[in-house]
């Protein structure tokens, strides 16, 4: 049985949305490589949470650390996952960082730009490339219904502009095109690609701006009037991976309680 377990790499799985994804995939019977940047303790906690809900004997939850902000920090991450599992059925590009200092567009710095683009844009591209090469070389071996899966976790900020974090918004808008490029390139190789766009989510990333967002949410700017939770993203990714969107690729799917909907 163990040899039929699908295997997934989730980046930034130590905390927040990535952890929510890892736990849902564990619950669905998958082995999950839990990537983290520097917080190994949180990654261990995630592993324990995954093990607690695992559905199949033989599921594995290895921890893999790599700083995606370092030049070439992504190099070797797919290879390490392959050496753990011997295979890869899906990649969830979730790791990301906020705009350092949230500086106004007039004050934004080259240093912040380079950091955000390295983690949020460059690393997902090269991780996708490394995964794609393996998928192209291993036709017909996918263990997930409908084939291999590539996921990008971008943001409602791909669509909604903020003047105090232009670098972040631009990095997330870039992920939308990235998903389309890979969707086209991989469609003939039994690989589906989707971009999920979370809205205002309750994680460490937003802990410092909770007081700003609480009234915005309560006032109805988020029509569903609640914070998004890691499980909201986890369950969406799980649905995609288990084959519930069989004719979907290259699509952007909002997970934001209606925040992105233009209104009058
Ligand atoms: N929270 C929101 O409201 C929201 C909304 C829309 C989209 N998103 C996006 O969703 C994704 C997850 O966000 P989150 O809210 O869960 O963030 P979070 O709680 O701050 O967690 C970030 C995760 O990414 C990892 N990470 C950050 N920088 C890294 C680096 N340089 N190298 C390697 N790993 C790094 C962290 O690893 P460590 O634990 O080791 O630091 C952690 O696992 C991000 O792409 C974010 O942009 C978030």
PDB file of C-alpha atoms and ligand atoms in Angstrom:
ATOM      1  CA  UNK A   1       0.000   0.000   0.000  1.00  0.00           C
ATOM      2  CA  UNK A   2       2.775   2.388   0.985  1.00  0.00           C
ATOM      3  CA  UNK A   3       4.162   2.490  -2.561  1.00  0.00           C
ATOM      4  CA  UNK A   4       0.877   3.988  -3.819  1.00  0.00           C
ATOM      5  CA  UNK A   5       0.919   6.952  -1.456  1.00  0.00           C
ATOM      6  CA  UNK A   6       1.144  10.249  -3.379  1.00  0.00           C
ATOM      7  CA  UNK A   7       3.998  12.539  -2.357  1.00  0.00           C
ATOM      8  CA  UNK A   8       3.894  16.326  -2.188  1.00  0.00           C
ATOM      9  CA  UNK A   9       6.357  19.113  -1.410  1.00  0.00           C
ATOM     10  CA  UNK A  10       4.757  22.081   0.374  1.00  0.00           C
ATOM     11  CA  UNK A  11       7.031  25.107   0.716  1.00  0.00           C
ATOM     12  CA  UNK A  12       6.629  27.292   3.783  1.00  0.00           C
ATOM     13  CA  UNK A  13       4.775  24.500   5.562  1.00  0.00           C
ATOM     14  CA  UNK A  14       6.144  25.273   9.014  1.00  0.00           C
ATOM     15  CA  UNK A  15       3.494  27.895   9.739  1.00  0.00           C
ATOM     16  CA  UNK A  16       0.328  29.567   8.549  1.00  0.00           C
ATOM     17  CA  UNK A  17      -1.285  28.632   5.260  1.00  0.00           C
ATOM     18  CA  UNK A  18       1.413  26.111   4.323  1.00  0.00           C
ATOM     19  CA  UNK A  19       0.883  24.250   7.555  1.00  0.00           C
ATOM     20  CA  UNK A  20      -2.868  24.232   6.846  1.00  0.00           C
ATOM     21  CA  UNK A  21      -2.158  22.709   3.434  1.00  0.00           C
ATOM     22  CA  UNK A  22       0.228  20.078   4.827  1.00  0.00           C
ATOM     23  CA  UNK A  23      -2.276  18.944   7.462  1.00  0.00           C
ATOM     24  CA  UNK A  24      -5.126  18.626   4.951  1.00  0.00           C
ATOM     25  CA  UNK A  25      -2.939  16.621   2.561  1.00  0.00           C
ATOM     26  CA  UNK A  26      -1.857  14.358   5.416  1.00  0.00           C
ATOM     27  CA  UNK A  27      -5.525  13.851   6.268  1.00  0.00           C
ATOM     28  CA  UNK A  28      -6.109  12.896   2.616  1.00  0.00           C
ATOM     29  CA  UNK A  29      -3.493  10.131   2.841  1.00  0.00           C
ATOM     30  CA  UNK A  30      -0.503  11.831   1.195  1.00  0.00           C
ATOM     31  CA  UNK A  31       3.133  11.985   2.225  1.00  0.00           C
ATOM     32  CA  UNK A  32       4.236  15.593   2.628  1.00  0.00           C
ATOM     33  CA  UNK A  33       7.734  17.071   2.596  1.00  0.00           C
ATOM     34  CA  UNK A  34       7.497  19.966   5.048  1.00  0.00           C
ATOM     35  CA  UNK A  35       9.745  22.774   3.849  1.00  0.00           C
ATOM     36  CA  UNK A  36      10.707  25.623   6.185  1.00  0.00           C
ATOM     37  CA  UNK A  37      13.044  28.624   6.024  1.00  0.00           C
ATOM     38  CA  UNK A  38      14.626  28.948   9.454  1.00  0.00           C
ATOM     39  CA  UNK A  39      11.941  27.856  11.923  1.00  0.00           C
ATOM     40  CA  UNK A  40      12.681  24.152  12.382  1.00  0.00           C
ATOM     41  CA  UNK A  41      10.724  24.035  15.648  1.00  0.00           C
ATOM     42  CA  UNK A  42       7.531  25.098  13.894  1.00  0.00           C
ATOM     43  CA  UNK A  43       8.220  22.565  11.147  1.00  0.00           C
ATOM     44  CA  UNK A  44       8.452  19.829  13.789  1.00  0.00           C
ATOM     45  CA  UNK A  45       5.096  20.937  15.205  1.00  0.00           C
ATOM     46  CA  UNK A  46       3.620  20.724  11.723  1.00  0.00           C
ATOM     47  CA  UNK A  47       5.015  17.212  11.328  1.00  0.00           C
ATOM     48  CA  UNK A  48       3.335  16.177  14.593  1.00  0.00           C
ATOM     49  CA  UNK A  49       0.039  17.694  13.415  1.00  0.00           C
ATOM     50  CA  UNK A  50       0.304  15.807  10.113  1.00  0.00           C
ATOM     51  CA  UNK A  51       1.132  12.525  11.844  1.00  0.00           C
ATOM     52  CA  UNK A  52      -1.880  12.976  14.136  1.00  0.00           C
ATOM     53  CA  UNK A  53      -4.318  13.046  11.203  1.00  0.00           C
ATOM     54  CA  UNK A  54      -2.511  10.691   8.798  1.00  0.00           C
ATOM     55  CA  UNK A  55      -4.919   8.307   7.109  1.00  0.00           C
ATOM     56  CA  UNK A  56      -2.565   5.588   5.833  1.00  0.00           C
ATOM     57  CA  UNK A  57       0.222   3.545   7.395  1.00  0.00           C
ATOM     58  CA  UNK A  58       3.428   4.498   5.591  1.00  0.00           C
ATOM     59  CA  UNK A  59       2.822   8.210   5.103  1.00  0.00           C
ATOM     60  CA  UNK A  60       6.010  10.195   5.700  1.00  0.00           C
ATOM     61  CA  UNK A  61       6.560  13.804   6.737  1.00  0.00           C
ATOM     62  CA  UNK A  62      10.241  14.691   6.299  1.00  0.00           C
ATOM     63  CA  UNK A  63      11.450  18.197   7.159  1.00  0.00           C
ATOM     64  CA  UNK A  64      13.523  20.080   4.602  1.00  0.00           C
ATOM     65  CA  UNK A  65      15.032  23.464   5.419  1.00  0.00           C
ATOM     66  CA  UNK A  66      16.138  25.937   2.724  1.00  0.00           C
ATOM     67  CA  UNK A  67      16.331  29.722   2.671  1.00  0.00           C
ATOM     68  CA  UNK A  68      14.566  30.689  -0.542  1.00  0.00           C
ATOM     69  CA  UNK A  69      15.847  34.245  -0.195  1.00  0.00           C
ATOM     70  CA  UNK A  70      19.441  33.111  -0.735  1.00  0.00           C
ATOM     71  CA  UNK A  71      20.745  33.100  -4.266  1.00  0.00           C
ATOM     72  CA  UNK A  72      20.045  29.590  -5.528  1.00  0.00           C
ATOM     73  CA  UNK A  73      18.334  28.739  -2.211  1.00  0.00           C
ATOM     74  CA  UNK A  74      15.784  26.694  -4.119  1.00  0.00           C
ATOM     75  CA  UNK A  75      18.505  24.560  -5.721  1.00  0.00           C
ATOM     76  CA  UNK A  76      18.431  21.067  -4.353  1.00  0.00           C
ATOM     77  CA  UNK A  77      15.002  21.335  -2.722  1.00  0.00           C
ATOM     78  CA  UNK A  78      13.250  19.181  -5.323  1.00  0.00           C
ATOM     79  CA  UNK A  79      16.229  16.803  -5.364  1.00  0.00           C
ATOM     80  CA  UNK A  80      16.085  16.447  -1.578  1.00  0.00           C
ATOM     81  CA  UNK A  81      12.371  15.698  -1.797  1.00  0.00           C
ATOM     82  CA  UNK A  82      13.019  13.114  -4.519  1.00  0.00           C
ATOM     83  CA  UNK A  83      15.725  11.508  -2.431  1.00  0.00           C
ATOM     84  CA  UNK A  84      13.288  11.227   0.499  1.00  0.00           C
ATOM     85  CA  UNK A  85      10.359   9.846  -1.483  1.00  0.00           C
ATOM     86  CA  UNK A  86      11.878   8.615  -4.742  1.00  0.00           C
ATOM     87  CA  UNK A  87       9.155  10.544  -6.535  1.00  0.00           C
ATOM     88  CA  UNK A  88       7.053  13.730  -6.556  1.00  0.00           C
ATOM     89  CA  UNK A  89       3.345  13.975  -7.375  1.00  0.00           C
ATOM     90  CA  UNK A  90       2.678  17.607  -6.565  1.00  0.00           C
ATOM     91  CA  UNK A  91       4.448  20.831  -5.669  1.00  0.00           C
ATOM     92  CA  UNK A  92       2.681  23.504  -3.613  1.00  0.00           C
ATOM     93  CA  UNK A  93       4.615  26.762  -3.968  1.00  0.00           C
ATOM     94  CA  UNK A  94       3.345  28.500  -0.834  1.00  0.00           C
ATOM     95  CA  UNK A  95       6.343  30.076   0.949  1.00  0.00           C
ATOM     96  CA  UNK A  96       6.286  33.831   0.775  1.00  0.00           C
ATOM     97  CA  UNK A  97       7.187  36.982   2.609  1.00  0.00           C
ATOM     98  CA  UNK A  98       5.507  40.328   3.192  1.00  0.00           C
ATOM     99  CA  UNK A  99       6.996  43.571   1.984  1.00  0.00           C
ATOM    100  CA  UNK A 100       9.754  44.495   4.482  1.00  0.00           C
ATOM    101  CA  UNK A 101       8.705  47.680   6.242  1.00  0.00           C
ATOM    102  CA  UNK A 102       5.644  48.159   4.027  1.00  0.00           C
ATOM    103  CA  UNK A 103       7.230  51.320   2.610  1.00  0.00           C
ATOM    104  CA  UNK A 104       5.294  53.779   0.459  1.00  0.00           C
ATOM    105  CA  UNK A 105       5.999  53.411  -3.257  1.00  0.00           C
ATOM    106  CA  UNK A 106       8.011  56.652  -3.177  1.00  0.00           C
ATOM    107  CA  UNK A 107      10.272  55.234  -0.447  1.00  0.00           C
ATOM    108  CA  UNK A 108      10.590  51.597  -1.503  1.00  0.00           C
ATOM    109  CA  UNK A 109      14.122  50.217  -1.726  1.00  0.00           C
ATOM    110  CA  UNK A 110      16.017  48.017  -4.125  1.00  0.00           C
ATOM    111  CA  UNK A 111      17.000  45.753  -1.234  1.00  0.00           C
ATOM    112  CA  UNK A 112      13.368  45.059  -0.287  1.00  0.00           C
ATOM    113  CA  UNK A 113      12.471  44.552  -3.956  1.00  0.00           C
ATOM    114  CA  UNK A 114      15.239  41.975  -4.430  1.00  0.00           C
ATOM    115  CA  UNK A 115      14.281  40.102  -1.255  1.00  0.00           C
ATOM    116  CA  UNK A 116      10.570  39.910  -2.083  1.00  0.00           C
ATOM    117  CA  UNK A 117      11.159  38.904  -5.696  1.00  0.00           C
ATOM    118  CA  UNK A 118      13.661  36.208  -4.710  1.00  0.00           C
ATOM    119  CA  UNK A 119      11.323  34.495  -2.243  1.00  0.00           C
ATOM    120  CA  UNK A 120       7.914  35.173  -3.802  1.00  0.00           C
ATOM    121  CA  UNK A 121       8.700  34.913  -7.511  1.00  0.00           C
ATOM    122  CA  UNK A 122      12.108  33.544  -8.435  1.00  0.00           C
ATOM    123  CA  UNK A 123      12.094  30.551  -6.088  1.00  0.00           C
ATOM    124  CA  UNK A 124       8.619  29.349  -7.190  1.00  0.00           C
ATOM    125  CA  UNK A 125       9.690  29.570 -10.841  1.00  0.00           C
ATOM    126  CA  UNK A 126      12.811  27.458 -10.427  1.00  0.00           C
ATOM    127  CA  UNK A 127      11.145  24.999  -8.062  1.00  0.00           C
ATOM    128  CA  UNK A 128       8.377  24.554 -10.648  1.00  0.00           C
ATOM    129  CA  UNK A 129      11.005  24.080 -13.337  1.00  0.00           C
ATOM    130  CA  UNK A 130      12.814  21.367 -11.372  1.00  0.00           C
ATOM    131  CA  UNK A 131       9.551  19.577 -10.601  1.00  0.00           C
ATOM    132  CA  UNK A 132       8.379  19.921 -14.221  1.00  0.00           C
ATOM    133  CA  UNK A 133      11.557  18.325 -15.519  1.00  0.00           C
ATOM    134  CA  UNK A 134      10.944  15.293 -13.329  1.00  0.00           C
ATOM    135  CA  UNK A 135       7.287  15.073 -14.400  1.00  0.00           C
ATOM    136  CA  UNK A 136       8.167  15.312 -18.088  1.00  0.00           C
ATOM    137  CA  UNK A 137      10.709  12.527 -17.579  1.00  0.00           C
ATOM    138  CA  UNK A 138       8.206  10.289 -15.746  1.00  0.00           C
ATOM    139  CA  UNK A 139       5.057  10.094 -17.878  1.00  0.00           C
ATOM    140  CA  UNK A 140       2.204   7.921 -16.711  1.00  0.00           C
ATOM    141  CA  UNK A 141       3.504   7.500 -13.167  1.00  0.00           C
ATOM    142  CA  UNK A 142       1.410  10.088 -11.311  1.00  0.00           C
ATOM    143  CA  UNK A 143      -0.411   8.775  -8.264  1.00  0.00           C
ATOM    144  CA  UNK A 144      -2.902  11.629  -8.017  1.00  0.00           C
ATOM    145  CA  UNK A 145      -6.160  11.391 -10.000  1.00  0.00           C
ATOM    146  CA  UNK A 146      -5.709  13.239 -13.298  1.00  0.00           C
ATOM    147  CA  UNK A 147      -1.931  13.462 -13.085  1.00  0.00           C
ATOM    148  CA  UNK A 148       0.716  15.636 -11.488  1.00  0.00           C
ATOM    149  CA  UNK A 149      -0.311  18.937  -9.868  1.00  0.00           C
ATOM    150  CA  UNK A 150       1.434  22.277  -9.543  1.00  0.00           C
ATOM    151  CA  UNK A 151      -0.006  24.894  -7.166  1.00  0.00           C
ATOM    152  CA  UNK A 152       0.936  28.521  -6.647  1.00  0.00           C
ATOM    153  CA  UNK A 153      -0.307  30.321  -3.539  1.00  0.00           C
ATOM    154  CA  UNK A 154      -0.396  33.952  -4.579  1.00  0.00           C
ATOM    155  CA  UNK A 155      -2.755  36.549  -3.076  1.00  0.00           C
ATOM    156  CA  UNK A 156      -5.697  38.853  -3.632  1.00  0.00           C
ATOM    157  CA  UNK A 157      -2.844  41.386  -3.847  1.00  0.00           C
ATOM    158  CA  UNK A 158      -2.251  40.057  -7.358  1.00  0.00           C
ATOM    159  CA  UNK A 159      -5.361  42.073  -8.209  1.00  0.00           C
ATOM    160  CA  UNK A 160      -5.832  44.707  -5.478  1.00  0.00           C
ATOM    161  CA  UNK A 161      -3.130  47.405  -5.480  1.00  0.00           C
ATOM    162  CA  UNK A 162      -1.576  48.652  -2.217  1.00  0.00           C
ATOM    163  CA  UNK A 163       0.696  51.712  -2.381  1.00  0.00           C
ATOM    164  CA  UNK A 164       2.665  50.611   0.689  1.00  0.00           C
ATOM    165  CA  UNK A 165       3.740  47.204  -0.631  1.00  0.00           C
ATOM    166  CA  UNK A 166       4.059  47.480  -4.371  1.00  0.00           C
ATOM    167  CA  UNK A 167       6.845  44.916  -4.481  1.00  0.00           C
ATOM    168  CA  UNK A 168       4.609  42.306  -2.820  1.00  0.00           C
ATOM    169  CA  UNK A 169       1.639  43.025  -5.121  1.00  0.00           C
ATOM    170  CA  UNK A 170       3.840  42.836  -8.210  1.00  0.00           C
ATOM    171  CA  UNK A 171       5.386  39.548  -7.073  1.00  0.00           C
ATOM    172  CA  UNK A 172       1.927  38.035  -6.595  1.00  0.00           C
ATOM    173  CA  UNK A 173       0.649  39.347  -9.939  1.00  0.00           C
ATOM    174  CA  UNK A 174       3.685  37.654 -11.502  1.00  0.00           C
ATOM    175  CA  UNK A 175       2.668  34.327  -9.989  1.00  0.00           C
ATOM    176  CA  UNK A 176      -0.603  34.537 -11.927  1.00  0.00           C
ATOM    177  CA  UNK A 177       1.266  34.601 -15.218  1.00  0.00           C
ATOM    178  CA  UNK A 178       3.643  31.946 -13.943  1.00  0.00           C
ATOM    179  CA  UNK A 179       0.717  29.588 -13.391  1.00  0.00           C
ATOM    180  CA  UNK A 180      -0.513  30.188 -16.934  1.00  0.00           C
ATOM    181  CA  UNK A 181       2.909  29.633 -18.477  1.00  0.00           C
ATOM    182  CA  UNK A 182       3.385  26.336 -16.670  1.00  0.00           C
ATOM    183  CA  UNK A 183      -0.209  25.298 -17.374  1.00  0.00           C
ATOM    184  CA  UNK A 184       0.408  25.636 -21.116  1.00  0.00           C
ATOM    185  CA  UNK A 185       3.826  24.043 -20.988  1.00  0.00           C
ATOM    186  CA  UNK A 186       2.716  21.037 -18.957  1.00  0.00           C
ATOM    187  CA  UNK A 187      -0.813  20.386 -20.223  1.00  0.00           C
ATOM    188  CA  UNK A 188       0.427  17.681 -22.591  1.00  0.00           C
ATOM    189  CA  UNK A 189       2.422  16.105 -19.769  1.00  0.00           C
ATOM    190  CA  UNK A 190      -0.488  15.096 -17.537  1.00  0.00           C
ATOM    191  CA  UNK A 191       0.075  18.043 -15.214  1.00  0.00           C
ATOM    192  CA  UNK A 192      -2.560  20.510 -14.002  1.00  0.00           C
ATOM    193  CA  UNK A 193      -1.610  23.930 -12.680  1.00  0.00           C
ATOM    194  CA  UNK A 194      -3.655  26.275 -10.501  1.00  0.00           C
ATOM    195  CA  UNK A 195      -3.079  29.574  -8.712  1.00  0.00           C
ATOM    196  CA  UNK A 196      -4.957  30.112  -5.454  1.00  0.00           C
ATOM    197  CA  UNK A 197      -5.434  33.706  -4.297  1.00  0.00           C
ATOM    198  CA  UNK A 198      -6.064  33.920  -0.547  1.00  0.00           C
ATOM    199  CA  UNK A 199      -7.524  37.124   0.889  1.00  0.00           C
ATOM    200  CA  UNK A 200      -6.999  38.397   4.427  1.00  0.00           C
ATOM    201  CA  UNK A 201      -5.852  35.328   6.336  1.00  0.00           C
ATOM    202  CA  UNK A 202      -5.202  34.903  10.046  1.00  0.00           C
ATOM    203  CA  UNK A 203      -1.509  33.932  10.227  1.00  0.00           C
ATOM    204  CA  UNK A 204       1.776  35.292  11.561  1.00  0.00           C
ATOM    205  CA  UNK A 205       2.073  37.360   8.391  1.00  0.00           C
ATOM    206  CA  UNK A 206      -0.954  39.470   9.316  1.00  0.00           C
ATOM    207  CA  UNK A 207      -0.521  39.388  13.119  1.00  0.00           C
ATOM    208  CA  UNK A 208       1.005  42.868  13.095  1.00  0.00           C
ATOM    209  CA  UNK A 209      -1.864  44.407  11.135  1.00  0.00           C
ATOM    210  CA  UNK A 210      -4.755  42.613  12.847  1.00  0.00           C
ATOM    211  CA  UNK A 211      -6.141  45.806  14.371  1.00  0.00           C
ATOM    212  CA  UNK A 212      -6.180  47.447  10.948  1.00  0.00           C
ATOM    213  CA  UNK A 213      -8.009  44.552   9.307  1.00  0.00           C
ATOM    214  CA  UNK A 214     -10.540  43.689  12.053  1.00  0.00           C
ATOM    215  CA  UNK A 215     -12.831  46.670  11.333  1.00  0.00           C
ATOM    216  CA  UNK A 216     -12.373  46.332   7.564  1.00  0.00           C
ATOM    217  CA  UNK A 217     -13.597  42.748   7.775  1.00  0.00           C
ATOM    218  CA  UNK A 218     -16.416  43.511  10.209  1.00  0.00           C
ATOM    219  CA  UNK A 219     -17.515  46.433   7.997  1.00  0.00           C
ATOM    220  CA  UNK A 220     -18.153  44.135   5.046  1.00  0.00           C
ATOM    221  CA  UNK A 221     -15.187  44.818   2.763  1.00  0.00           C
ATOM    222  CA  UNK A 222     -14.785  41.062   3.055  1.00  0.00           C
ATOM    223  CA  UNK A 223     -18.378  40.150   2.134  1.00  0.00           C
ATOM    224  CA  UNK A 224     -18.263  36.898   4.137  1.00  0.00           C
ATOM    225  CA  UNK A 225     -17.211  38.989   7.186  1.00  0.00           C
ATOM    226  CA  UNK A 226     -14.551  36.746   8.634  1.00  0.00           C
ATOM    227  CA  UNK A 227     -10.814  36.195   8.590  1.00  0.00           C
ATOM    228  CA  UNK A 228      -9.626  33.451   6.274  1.00  0.00           C
ATOM    229  CA  UNK A 229      -8.050  30.457   7.998  1.00  0.00           C
ATOM    230  CA  UNK A 230      -5.230  28.097   6.980  1.00  0.00           C
ATOM    231  CA  UNK A 231      -7.804  25.322   6.581  1.00  0.00           C
ATOM    232  CA  UNK A 232      -9.597  27.364   3.901  1.00  0.00           C
ATOM    233  CA  UNK A 233      -6.501  27.123   1.726  1.00  0.00           C
ATOM    234  CA  UNK A 234      -5.702  23.588   2.865  1.00  0.00           C
ATOM    235  CA  UNK A 235      -9.084  22.270   1.815  1.00  0.00           C
ATOM    236  CA  UNK A 236      -8.953  24.032  -1.562  1.00  0.00           C
ATOM    237  CA  UNK A 237      -5.518  22.578  -2.331  1.00  0.00           C
ATOM    238  CA  UNK A 238      -6.669  19.154  -1.186  1.00  0.00           C
ATOM    239  CA  UNK A 239      -9.696  19.301  -3.532  1.00  0.00           C
ATOM    240  CA  UNK A 240      -7.448  20.147  -6.456  1.00  0.00           C
ATOM    241  CA  UNK A 241      -4.935  17.429  -5.656  1.00  0.00           C
ATOM    242  CA  UNK A 242      -7.512  14.678  -5.191  1.00  0.00           C
ATOM    243  CA  UNK A 243      -8.911  15.417  -8.651  1.00  0.00           C
ATOM    244  CA  UNK A 244     -12.021  17.463  -7.905  1.00  0.00           C
ATOM    245  CA  UNK A 245     -11.182  19.987 -10.675  1.00  0.00           C
ATOM    246  CA  UNK A 246     -10.447  17.520 -13.477  1.00  0.00           C
ATOM    247  CA  UNK A 247     -10.743  19.924 -16.463  1.00  0.00           C
ATOM    248  CA  UNK A 248      -9.132  22.961 -14.843  1.00  0.00           C
ATOM    249  CA  UNK A 249      -5.658  24.296 -15.561  1.00  0.00           C
ATOM    250  CA  UNK A 250      -4.089  27.735 -15.736  1.00  0.00           C
ATOM    251  CA  UNK A 251      -6.886  29.139 -13.579  1.00  0.00           C
ATOM    252  CA  UNK A 252      -6.753  31.671 -10.727  1.00  0.00           C
ATOM    253  CA  UNK A 253      -9.105  30.783  -7.894  1.00  0.00           C
ATOM    254  CA  UNK A 254      -9.905  33.356  -5.204  1.00  0.00           C
ATOM    255  CA  UNK A 255     -10.101  32.170  -1.588  1.00  0.00           C
ATOM    256  CA  UNK A 256     -11.015  35.494  -0.035  1.00  0.00           C
ATOM    257  CA  UNK A 257     -14.659  35.536   1.084  1.00  0.00           C
ATOM    258  CA  UNK A 258     -15.513  37.792  -1.874  1.00  0.00           C
ATOM    259  CA  UNK A 259     -12.920  40.517  -1.208  1.00  0.00           C
ATOM    260  CA  UNK A 260     -11.850  40.677  -4.854  1.00  0.00           C
ATOM    261  CA  UNK A 261     -15.359  41.225  -6.244  1.00  0.00           C
ATOM    262  CA  UNK A 262     -15.675  44.747  -7.703  1.00  0.00           C
ATOM    263  CA  UNK A 263     -18.691  46.540  -6.257  1.00  0.00           C
ATOM    264  CA  UNK A 264     -20.675  49.737  -6.541  1.00  0.00           C
TER     265      UNK A 264
HETATM  266  N1  LIG B   1      -1.630  35.782   5.532  1.00  0.00           N
HETATM  267  C1  LIG B   1      -2.294  36.362   4.536  1.00  0.00           C
HETATM  268  O1  LIG B   1      -3.177  37.194   4.747  1.00  0.00           O
HETATM  269  C2  LIG B   1      -1.998  35.987   3.102  1.00  0.00           C
HETATM  270  C3  LIG B   1      -2.892  36.417   2.143  1.00  0.00           C
HETATM  271  C4  LIG B   1      -2.676  36.095   0.819  1.00  0.00           C
HETATM  272  C5  LIG B   1      -1.572  35.356   0.472  1.00  0.00           C
HETATM  273  N2  LIG B   1      -0.694  34.949   1.419  1.00  0.00           N
HETATM  274  C6  LIG B   1       0.452  34.172   0.958  1.00  0.00           C
HETATM  275  O2  LIG B   1       0.354  32.865   1.477  1.00  0.00           O
HETATM  276  C7  LIG B   1       1.664  32.322   1.679  1.00  0.00           C
HETATM  277  C8  LIG B   1       1.796  31.881   3.122  1.00  0.00           C
HETATM  278  O3  LIG B   1       1.570  33.016   3.947  1.00  0.00           O
HETATM  279  P1  LIG B   1       1.370  32.908   5.528  1.00  0.00           P
HETATM  280  O4  LIG B   1       0.389  33.947   5.888  1.00  0.00           O
HETATM  281  O5  LIG B   1       1.124  31.504   5.910  1.00  0.00           O
HETATM  282  O6  LIG B   1       2.809  33.397   6.024  1.00  0.00           O
HETATM  283  P2  LIG B   1       3.603  33.082   7.378  1.00  0.00           P
HETATM  284  O7  LIG B   1       2.675  32.664   8.462  1.00  0.00           O
HETATM  285  O8  LIG B   1       4.465  34.268   7.585  1.00  0.00           O
HETATM  286  O9  LIG B   1       4.506  31.816   6.981  1.00  0.00           O
HETATM  287  C9  LIG B   1       5.450  31.978   5.950  1.00  0.00           C
HETATM  288  C10 LIG B   1       6.037  30.631   5.595  1.00  0.00           C
HETATM  289  O10 LIG B   1       6.968  30.828   4.514  1.00  0.00           O
HETATM  290  C11 LIG B   1       8.287  30.464   4.940  1.00  0.00           C
HETATM  291  N3  LIG B   1       9.264  31.427   4.454  1.00  0.00           N
HETATM  292  C12 LIG B   1       9.207  32.780   4.542  1.00  0.00           C
HETATM  293  N4  LIG B   1      10.326  33.325   4.031  1.00  0.00           N
HETATM  294  C13 LIG B   1      11.109  32.292   3.627  1.00  0.00           C
HETATM  295  C14 LIG B   1      12.406  32.205   3.057  1.00  0.00           C
HETATM  296  N5  LIG B   1      13.160  33.277   2.812  1.00  0.00           N
HETATM  297  N6  LIG B   1      12.903  30.978   2.778  1.00  0.00           N
HETATM  298  C15 LIG B   1      12.173  29.875   3.042  1.00  0.00           C
HETATM  299  N7  LIG B   1      10.948  29.894   3.592  1.00  0.00           N
HETATM  300  C16 LIG B   1      10.438  31.097   3.898  1.00  0.00           C
HETATM  301  C17 LIG B   1       8.253  30.477   6.459  1.00  0.00           C
HETATM  302  O11 LIG B   1       9.244  29.607   6.989  1.00  0.00           O
HETATM  303  P3  LIG B   1       9.777  29.785   8.529  1.00  0.00           P
HETATM  304  O12 LIG B   1       8.671  29.315   9.426  1.00  0.00           O
HETATM  305  O13 LIG B   1      10.967  28.915   8.615  1.00  0.00           O
HETATM  306  O14 LIG B   1      10.061  31.230   8.725  1.00  0.00           O
HETATM  307  C18 LIG B   1       6.831  30.005   6.725  1.00  0.00           C
HETATM  308  O15 LIG B   1       6.737  28.618   6.623  1.00  0.00           O
HETATM  309  C19 LIG B   1       2.638  33.433   1.290  1.00  0.00           C
HETATM  310  O16 LIG B   1       3.060  33.228  -0.037  1.00  0.00           O
HETATM  311  C20 LIG B   1       1.793  34.689   1.400  1.00  0.00           C
HETATM  312  O17 LIG B   1       2.285  35.713   0.561  1.00  0.00           O
HETATM  313  C21 LIG B   1      -0.891  35.235   2.742  1.00  0.00           C
END
